[in-house]
PDB file of C-alpha atoms in Angstrom:
ATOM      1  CA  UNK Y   1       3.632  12.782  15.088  1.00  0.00           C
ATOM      2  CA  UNK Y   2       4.372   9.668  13.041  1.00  0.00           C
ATOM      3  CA  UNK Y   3       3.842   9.973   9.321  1.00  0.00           C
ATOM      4  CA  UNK Y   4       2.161   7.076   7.875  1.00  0.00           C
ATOM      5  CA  UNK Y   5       0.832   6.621   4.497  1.00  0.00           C
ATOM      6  CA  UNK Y   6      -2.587   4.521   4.350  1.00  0.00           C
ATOM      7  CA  UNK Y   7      -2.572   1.117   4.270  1.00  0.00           C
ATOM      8  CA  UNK Y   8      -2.184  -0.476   0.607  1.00  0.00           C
ATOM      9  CA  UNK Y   9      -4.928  -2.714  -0.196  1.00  0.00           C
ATOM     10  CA  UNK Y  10      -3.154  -5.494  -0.384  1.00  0.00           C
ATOM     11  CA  UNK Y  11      -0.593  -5.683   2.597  1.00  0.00           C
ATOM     12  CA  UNK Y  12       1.075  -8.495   0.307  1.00  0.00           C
ATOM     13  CA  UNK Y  13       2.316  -6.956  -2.396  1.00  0.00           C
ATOM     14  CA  UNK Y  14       3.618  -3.961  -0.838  1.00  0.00           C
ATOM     15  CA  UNK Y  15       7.421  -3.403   0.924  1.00  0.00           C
ATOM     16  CA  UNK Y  16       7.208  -3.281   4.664  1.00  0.00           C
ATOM     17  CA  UNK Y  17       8.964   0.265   4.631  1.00  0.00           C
ATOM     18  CA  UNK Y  18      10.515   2.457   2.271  1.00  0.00           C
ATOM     19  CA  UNK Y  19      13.852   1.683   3.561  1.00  0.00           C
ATOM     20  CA  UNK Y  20      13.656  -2.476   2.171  1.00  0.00           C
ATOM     21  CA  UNK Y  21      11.246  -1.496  -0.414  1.00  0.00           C
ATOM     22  CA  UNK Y  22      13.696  -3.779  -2.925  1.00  0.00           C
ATOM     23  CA  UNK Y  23      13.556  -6.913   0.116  1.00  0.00           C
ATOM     24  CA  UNK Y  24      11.252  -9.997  -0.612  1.00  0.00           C
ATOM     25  CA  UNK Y  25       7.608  -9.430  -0.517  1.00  0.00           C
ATOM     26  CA  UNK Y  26       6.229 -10.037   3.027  1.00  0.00           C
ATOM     27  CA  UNK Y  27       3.225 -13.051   3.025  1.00  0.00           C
ATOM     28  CA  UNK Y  28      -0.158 -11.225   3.132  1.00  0.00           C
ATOM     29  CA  UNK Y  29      -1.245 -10.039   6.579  1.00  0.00           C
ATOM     30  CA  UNK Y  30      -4.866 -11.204   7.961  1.00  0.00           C
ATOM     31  CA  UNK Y  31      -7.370  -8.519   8.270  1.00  0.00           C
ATOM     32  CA  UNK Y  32      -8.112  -9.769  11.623  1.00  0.00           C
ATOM     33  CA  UNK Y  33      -4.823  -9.418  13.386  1.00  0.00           C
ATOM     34  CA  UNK Y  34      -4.484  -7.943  16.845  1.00  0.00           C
ATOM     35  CA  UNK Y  35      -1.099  -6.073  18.403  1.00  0.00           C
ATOM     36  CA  UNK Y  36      -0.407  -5.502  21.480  1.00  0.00           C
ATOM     37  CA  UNK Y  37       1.144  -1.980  22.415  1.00  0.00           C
ATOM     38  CA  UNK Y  38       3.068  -1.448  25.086  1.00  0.00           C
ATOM     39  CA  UNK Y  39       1.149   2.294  25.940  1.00  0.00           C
ATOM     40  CA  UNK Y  40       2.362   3.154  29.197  1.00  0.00           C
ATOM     41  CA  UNK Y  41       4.619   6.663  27.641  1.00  0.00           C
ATOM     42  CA  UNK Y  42       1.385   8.131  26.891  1.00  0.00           C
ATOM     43  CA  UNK Y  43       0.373   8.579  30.989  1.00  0.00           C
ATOM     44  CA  UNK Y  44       1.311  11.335  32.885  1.00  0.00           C
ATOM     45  CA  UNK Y  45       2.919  14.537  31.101  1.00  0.00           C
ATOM     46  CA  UNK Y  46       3.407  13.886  27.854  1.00  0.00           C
ATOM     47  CA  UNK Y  47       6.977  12.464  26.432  1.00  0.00           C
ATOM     48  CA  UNK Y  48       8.357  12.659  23.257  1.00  0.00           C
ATOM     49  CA  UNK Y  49       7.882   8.481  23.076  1.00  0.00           C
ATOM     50  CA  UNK Y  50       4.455   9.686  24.454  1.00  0.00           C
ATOM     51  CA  UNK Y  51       3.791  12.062  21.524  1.00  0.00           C
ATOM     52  CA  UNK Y  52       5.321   9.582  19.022  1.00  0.00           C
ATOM     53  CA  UNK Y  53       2.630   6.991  19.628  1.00  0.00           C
ATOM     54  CA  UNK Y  54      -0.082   8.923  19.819  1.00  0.00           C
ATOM     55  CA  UNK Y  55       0.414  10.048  16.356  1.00  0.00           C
ATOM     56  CA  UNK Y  56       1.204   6.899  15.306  1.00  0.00           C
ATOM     57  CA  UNK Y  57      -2.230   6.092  16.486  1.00  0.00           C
ATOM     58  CA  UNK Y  58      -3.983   9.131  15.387  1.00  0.00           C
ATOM     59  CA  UNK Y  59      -2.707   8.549  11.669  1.00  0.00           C
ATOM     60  CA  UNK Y  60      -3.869   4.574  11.885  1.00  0.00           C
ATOM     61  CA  UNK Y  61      -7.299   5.650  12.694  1.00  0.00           C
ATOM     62  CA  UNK Y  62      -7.553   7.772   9.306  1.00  0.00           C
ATOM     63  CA  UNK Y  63      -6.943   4.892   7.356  1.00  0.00           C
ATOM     64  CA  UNK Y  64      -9.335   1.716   6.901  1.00  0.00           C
ATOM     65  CA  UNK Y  65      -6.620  -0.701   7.992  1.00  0.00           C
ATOM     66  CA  UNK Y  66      -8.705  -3.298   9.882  1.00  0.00           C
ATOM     67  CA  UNK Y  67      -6.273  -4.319  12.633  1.00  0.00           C
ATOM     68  CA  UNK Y  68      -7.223  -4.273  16.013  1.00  0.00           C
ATOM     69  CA  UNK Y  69      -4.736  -2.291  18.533  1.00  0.00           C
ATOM     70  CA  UNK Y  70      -4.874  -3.208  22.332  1.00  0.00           C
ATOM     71  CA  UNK Y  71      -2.698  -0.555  24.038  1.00  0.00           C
ATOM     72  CA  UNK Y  72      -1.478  -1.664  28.076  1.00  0.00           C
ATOM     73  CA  UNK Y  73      -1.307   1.071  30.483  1.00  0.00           C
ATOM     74  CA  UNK Y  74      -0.292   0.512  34.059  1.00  0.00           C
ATOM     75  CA  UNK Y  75      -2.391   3.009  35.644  1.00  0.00           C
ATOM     76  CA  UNK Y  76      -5.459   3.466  36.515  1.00  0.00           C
ATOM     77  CA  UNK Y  77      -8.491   4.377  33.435  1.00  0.00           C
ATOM     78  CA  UNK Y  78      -8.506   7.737  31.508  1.00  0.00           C
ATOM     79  CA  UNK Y  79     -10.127   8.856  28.696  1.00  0.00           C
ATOM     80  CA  UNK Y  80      -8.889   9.930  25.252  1.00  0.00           C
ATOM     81  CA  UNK Y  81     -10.574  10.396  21.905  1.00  0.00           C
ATOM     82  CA  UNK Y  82      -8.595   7.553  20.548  1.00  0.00           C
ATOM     83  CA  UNK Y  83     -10.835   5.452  22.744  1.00  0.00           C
ATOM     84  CA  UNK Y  84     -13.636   6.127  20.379  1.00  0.00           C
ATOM     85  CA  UNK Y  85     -12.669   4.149  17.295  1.00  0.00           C
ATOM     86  CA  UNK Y  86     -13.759   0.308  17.681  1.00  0.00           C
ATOM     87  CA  UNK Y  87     -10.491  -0.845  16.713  1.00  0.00           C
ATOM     88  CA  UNK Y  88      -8.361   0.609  19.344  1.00  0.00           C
ATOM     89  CA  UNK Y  89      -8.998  -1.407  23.533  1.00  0.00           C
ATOM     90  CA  UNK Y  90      -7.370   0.546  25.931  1.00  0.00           C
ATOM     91  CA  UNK Y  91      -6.117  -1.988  29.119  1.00  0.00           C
ATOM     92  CA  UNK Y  92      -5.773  -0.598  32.285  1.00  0.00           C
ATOM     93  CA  UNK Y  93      -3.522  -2.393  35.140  1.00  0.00           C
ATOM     94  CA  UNK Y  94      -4.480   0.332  37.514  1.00  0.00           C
ATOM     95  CA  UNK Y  95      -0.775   0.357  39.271  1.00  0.00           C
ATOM     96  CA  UNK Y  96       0.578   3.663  38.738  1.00  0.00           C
ATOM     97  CA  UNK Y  97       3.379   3.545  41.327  1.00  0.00           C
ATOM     98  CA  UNK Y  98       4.469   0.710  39.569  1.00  0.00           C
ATOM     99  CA  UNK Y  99       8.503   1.612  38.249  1.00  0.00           C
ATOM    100  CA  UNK Y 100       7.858   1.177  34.320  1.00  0.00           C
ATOM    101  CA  UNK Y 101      10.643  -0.880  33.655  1.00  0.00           C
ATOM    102  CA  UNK Y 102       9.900  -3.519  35.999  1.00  0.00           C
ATOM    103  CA  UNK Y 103       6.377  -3.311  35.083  1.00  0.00           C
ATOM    104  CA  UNK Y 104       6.866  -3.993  31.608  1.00  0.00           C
ATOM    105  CA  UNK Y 105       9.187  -6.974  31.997  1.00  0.00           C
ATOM    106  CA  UNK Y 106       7.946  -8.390  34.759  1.00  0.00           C
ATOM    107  CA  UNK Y 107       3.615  -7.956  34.822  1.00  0.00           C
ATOM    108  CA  UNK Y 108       3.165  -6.725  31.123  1.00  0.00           C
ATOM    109  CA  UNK Y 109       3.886 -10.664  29.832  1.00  0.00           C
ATOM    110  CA  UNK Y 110       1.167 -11.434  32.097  1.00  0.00           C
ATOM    111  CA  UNK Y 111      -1.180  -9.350  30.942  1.00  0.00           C
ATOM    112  CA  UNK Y 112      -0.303  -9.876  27.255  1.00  0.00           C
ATOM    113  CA  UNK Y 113      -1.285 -13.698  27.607  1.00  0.00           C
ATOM    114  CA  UNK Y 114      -4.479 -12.833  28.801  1.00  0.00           C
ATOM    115  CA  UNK Y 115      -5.508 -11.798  24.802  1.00  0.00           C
ATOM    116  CA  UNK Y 116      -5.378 -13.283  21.895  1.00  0.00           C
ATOM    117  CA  UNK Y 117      -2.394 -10.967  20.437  1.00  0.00           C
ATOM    118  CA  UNK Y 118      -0.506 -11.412  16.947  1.00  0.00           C
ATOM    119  CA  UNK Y 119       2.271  -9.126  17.494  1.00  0.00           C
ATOM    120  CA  UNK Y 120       3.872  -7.021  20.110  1.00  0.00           C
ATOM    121  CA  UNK Y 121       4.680  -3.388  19.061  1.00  0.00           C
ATOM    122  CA  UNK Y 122       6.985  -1.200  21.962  1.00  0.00           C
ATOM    123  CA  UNK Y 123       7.313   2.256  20.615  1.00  0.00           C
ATOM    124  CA  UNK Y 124      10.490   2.816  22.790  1.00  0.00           C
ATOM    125  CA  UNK Y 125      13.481   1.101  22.869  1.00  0.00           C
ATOM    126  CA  UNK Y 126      12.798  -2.120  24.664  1.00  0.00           C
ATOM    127  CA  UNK Y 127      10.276  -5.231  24.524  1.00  0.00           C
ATOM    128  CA  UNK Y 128       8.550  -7.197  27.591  1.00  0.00           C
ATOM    129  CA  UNK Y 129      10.914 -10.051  28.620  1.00  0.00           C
ATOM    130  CA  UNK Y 130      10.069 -12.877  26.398  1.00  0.00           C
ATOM    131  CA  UNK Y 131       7.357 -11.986  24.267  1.00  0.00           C
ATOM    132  CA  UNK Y 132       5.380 -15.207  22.814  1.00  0.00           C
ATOM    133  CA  UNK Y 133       4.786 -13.602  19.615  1.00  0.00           C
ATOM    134  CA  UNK Y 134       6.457 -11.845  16.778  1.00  0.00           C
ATOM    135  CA  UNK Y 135       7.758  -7.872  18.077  1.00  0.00           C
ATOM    136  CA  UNK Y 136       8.188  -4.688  16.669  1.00  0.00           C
ATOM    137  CA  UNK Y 137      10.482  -2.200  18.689  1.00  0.00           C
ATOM    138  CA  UNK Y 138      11.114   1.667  17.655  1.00  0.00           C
ATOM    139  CA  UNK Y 139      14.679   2.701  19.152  1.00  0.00           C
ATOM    140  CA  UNK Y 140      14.728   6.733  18.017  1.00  0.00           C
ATOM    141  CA  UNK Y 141      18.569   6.932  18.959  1.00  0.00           C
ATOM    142  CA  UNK Y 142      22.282   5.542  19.974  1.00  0.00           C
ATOM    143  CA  UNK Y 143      22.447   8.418  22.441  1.00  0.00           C
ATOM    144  CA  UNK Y 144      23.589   6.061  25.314  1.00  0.00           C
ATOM    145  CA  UNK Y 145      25.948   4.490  22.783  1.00  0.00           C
ATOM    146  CA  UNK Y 146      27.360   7.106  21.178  1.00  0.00           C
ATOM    147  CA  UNK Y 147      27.380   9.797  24.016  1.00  0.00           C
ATOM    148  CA  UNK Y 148      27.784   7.739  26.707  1.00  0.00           C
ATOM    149  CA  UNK Y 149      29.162  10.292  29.194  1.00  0.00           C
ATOM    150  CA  UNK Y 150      25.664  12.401  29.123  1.00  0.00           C
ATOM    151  CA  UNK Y 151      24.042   9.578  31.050  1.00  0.00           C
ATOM    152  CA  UNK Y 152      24.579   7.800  34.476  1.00  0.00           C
ATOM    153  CA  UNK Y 153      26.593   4.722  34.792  1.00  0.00           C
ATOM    154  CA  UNK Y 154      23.246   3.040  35.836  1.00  0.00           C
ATOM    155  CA  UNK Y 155      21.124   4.786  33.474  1.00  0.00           C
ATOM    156  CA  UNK Y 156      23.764   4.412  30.572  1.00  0.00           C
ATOM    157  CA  UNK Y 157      24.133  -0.082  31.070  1.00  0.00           C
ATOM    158  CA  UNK Y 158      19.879  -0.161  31.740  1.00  0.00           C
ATOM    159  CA  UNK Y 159      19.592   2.102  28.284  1.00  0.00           C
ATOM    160  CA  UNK Y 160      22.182  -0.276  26.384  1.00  0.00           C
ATOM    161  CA  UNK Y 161      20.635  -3.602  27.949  1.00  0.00           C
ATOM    162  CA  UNK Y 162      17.141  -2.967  27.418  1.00  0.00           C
ATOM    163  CA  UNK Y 163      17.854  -1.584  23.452  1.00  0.00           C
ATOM    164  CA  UNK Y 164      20.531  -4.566  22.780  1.00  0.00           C
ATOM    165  CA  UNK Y 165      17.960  -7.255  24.035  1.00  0.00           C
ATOM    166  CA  UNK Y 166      15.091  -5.587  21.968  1.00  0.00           C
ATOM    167  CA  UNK Y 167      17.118  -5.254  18.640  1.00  0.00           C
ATOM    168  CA  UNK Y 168      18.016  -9.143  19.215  1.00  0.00           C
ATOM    169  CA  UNK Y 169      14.606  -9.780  19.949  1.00  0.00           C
ATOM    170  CA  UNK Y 170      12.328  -8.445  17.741  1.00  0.00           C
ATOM    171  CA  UNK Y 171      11.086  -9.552  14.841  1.00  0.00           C
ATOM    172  CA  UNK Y 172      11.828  -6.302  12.890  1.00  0.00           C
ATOM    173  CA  UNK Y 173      13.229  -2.573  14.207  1.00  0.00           C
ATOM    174  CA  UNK Y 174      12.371   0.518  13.588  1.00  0.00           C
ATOM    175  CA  UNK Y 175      13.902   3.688  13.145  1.00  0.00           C
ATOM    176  CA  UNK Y 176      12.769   7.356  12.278  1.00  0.00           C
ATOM    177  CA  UNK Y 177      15.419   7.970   9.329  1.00  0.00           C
ATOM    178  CA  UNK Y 178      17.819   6.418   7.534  1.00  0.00           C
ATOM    179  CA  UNK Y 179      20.937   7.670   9.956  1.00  0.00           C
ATOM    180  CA  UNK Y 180      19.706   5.538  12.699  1.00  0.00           C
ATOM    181  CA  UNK Y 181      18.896   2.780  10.666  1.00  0.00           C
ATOM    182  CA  UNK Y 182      22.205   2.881   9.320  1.00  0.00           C
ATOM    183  CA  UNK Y 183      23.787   3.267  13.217  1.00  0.00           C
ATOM    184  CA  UNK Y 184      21.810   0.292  14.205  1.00  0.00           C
ATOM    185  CA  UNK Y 185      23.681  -1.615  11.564  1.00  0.00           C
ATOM    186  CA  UNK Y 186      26.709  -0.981  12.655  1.00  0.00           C
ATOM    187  CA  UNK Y 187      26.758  -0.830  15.910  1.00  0.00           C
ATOM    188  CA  UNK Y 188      24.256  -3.820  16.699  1.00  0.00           C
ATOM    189  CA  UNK Y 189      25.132  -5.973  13.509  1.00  0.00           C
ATOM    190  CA  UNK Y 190      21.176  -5.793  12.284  1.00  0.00           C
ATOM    191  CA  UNK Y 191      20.865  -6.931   8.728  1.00  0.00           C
ATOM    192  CA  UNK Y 192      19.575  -4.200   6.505  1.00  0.00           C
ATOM    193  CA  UNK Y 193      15.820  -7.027   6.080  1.00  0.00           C
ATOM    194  CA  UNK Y 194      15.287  -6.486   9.692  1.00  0.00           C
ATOM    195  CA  UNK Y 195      15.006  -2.756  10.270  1.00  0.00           C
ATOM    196  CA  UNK Y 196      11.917  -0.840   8.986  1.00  0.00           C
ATOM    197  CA  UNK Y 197      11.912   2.938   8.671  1.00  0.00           C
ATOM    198  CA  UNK Y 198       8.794   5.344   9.587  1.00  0.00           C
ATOM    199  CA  UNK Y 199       9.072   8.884   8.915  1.00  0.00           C
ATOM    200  CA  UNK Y 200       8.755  10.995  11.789  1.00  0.00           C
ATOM    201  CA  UNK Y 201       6.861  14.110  10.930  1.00  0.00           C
ATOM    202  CA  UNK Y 202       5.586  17.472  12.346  1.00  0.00           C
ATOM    203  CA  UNK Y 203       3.127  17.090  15.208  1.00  0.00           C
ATOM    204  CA  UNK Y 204      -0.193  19.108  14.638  1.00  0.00           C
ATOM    205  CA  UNK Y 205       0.624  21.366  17.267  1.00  0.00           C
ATOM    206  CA  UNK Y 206       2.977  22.943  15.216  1.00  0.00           C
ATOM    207  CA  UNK Y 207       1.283  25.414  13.184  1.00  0.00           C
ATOM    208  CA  UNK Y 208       2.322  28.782  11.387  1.00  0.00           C
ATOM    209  CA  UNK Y 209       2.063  32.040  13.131  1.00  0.00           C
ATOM    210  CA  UNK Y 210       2.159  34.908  11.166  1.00  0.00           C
ATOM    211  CA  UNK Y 211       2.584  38.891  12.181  1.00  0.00           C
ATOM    212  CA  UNK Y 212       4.946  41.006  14.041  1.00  0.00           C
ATOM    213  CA  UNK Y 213       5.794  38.608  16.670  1.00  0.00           C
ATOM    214  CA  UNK Y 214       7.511  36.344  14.396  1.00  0.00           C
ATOM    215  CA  UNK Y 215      10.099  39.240  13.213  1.00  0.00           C
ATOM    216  CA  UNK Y 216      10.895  39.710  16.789  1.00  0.00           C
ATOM    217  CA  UNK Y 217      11.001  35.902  18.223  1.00  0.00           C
ATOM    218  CA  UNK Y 218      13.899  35.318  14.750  1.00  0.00           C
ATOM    219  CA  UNK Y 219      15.703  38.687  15.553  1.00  0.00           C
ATOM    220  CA  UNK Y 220      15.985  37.261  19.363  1.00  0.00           C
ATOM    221  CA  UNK Y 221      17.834  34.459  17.861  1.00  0.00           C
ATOM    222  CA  UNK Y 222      19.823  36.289  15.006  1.00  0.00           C
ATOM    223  CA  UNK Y 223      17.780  34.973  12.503  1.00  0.00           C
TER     224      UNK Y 223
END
């Protein structure tokens, strides 16, 4: 899950991140503004993207940060607990066969101009083609830059494409730690004011187990 600290009270006087917490103060943030999410890693069996914005979520809906979330999904209406707090609108497209990438460049911008959205966040490494507004992307990892020869020759030039476009696009990038903040720098040129950095933490499903069993599980593994 993400870790996220609650929402100062006033947006305006506080740094964007930790990682530009010495950058110009940002002007102060409306309590009425509305972001678009681009959702669709949370359908199906769950991905690590999937997990990552989820938590994200989860830890938003702690705090009293007034900002309305409308998440796009391209298939067809589910429920989720998340559903319950007023400031989260779930969008369905209800086309499930639809190949994500195409989806989200192609009918995403479509659906985004059919609300009133402030900003565009994509939790995973690319944006919708165009967006109107200002964007937020999370890239996690270089992987297809720096080990290039783990992925397809098609998989590897989509990967780079998508993440290049997205890290020219957006308004401001984020990354999980200060490693990949510092790789985006230098291999995509980003000033240090546009990249943001949220903690990743441990996801609640991770929990302590204590007895026997654990003696034997780190003996397995020469621990």
């Amino acid at each position: 899950m993400t870790e996220l600290s609650r929402p100062p009270a006033d947006p305006s006087r506080a740094p964007a991140s930790a990682h530009d917490a010495g950058a110009n103060a940002a002007p102060p943030m409306p309590d009425d503004l509305r972001i678009g999410v681009v959702a669709y890693e949370m359908e199906g069996a769950r991905t690590g993207v999937g997990r990552y914005l989820e938590g994200l979520l989860h830890g938003l809906t702690e705090t009293d940060c007034p900002w309305r979330w409308t998440l796009f999904f391209k298939g067809p209406e589910v429920e989720h607990a998340l559903w319950d707090d007023p400031r989260i609108e779930p969008v369905f497209d209800d086309r499930a066969d639809a190949r994500p990438i195409l989806w989200e460049q192609i009918r995403l911008p479509r659906l985004m101009q059919r609300h009133a959205l402030d900003v565009v966040f994509s939790p995973a490494y690319s944006l919708p083609a165009r967006p109107e507004q200002p964007s937020l992307v999370t890239i996690h990892d270089l992987s297809f830059e720096r080990r290039a020869s783990e992925f397809s020759l098609r998989e590897r030039y989509r990967r780079r494409f998508l993440a290049r476009r997205a890290a020219r696009q957006a308004t401001r990038v984020l990354a999980g730690t200060e490693h990949i903040a510092h790789e985006l720098q230098t291999t995509y040129g980003l000033p240090p004011e546009k990249l943001g950095i949220v903690p990743l933490a441990v996801d609640d499903d991770f929990q302590p187990v204590k007895g026997p069993g654990d003696r034997q599980a780190l003996a397995a593994h020469g621990i």
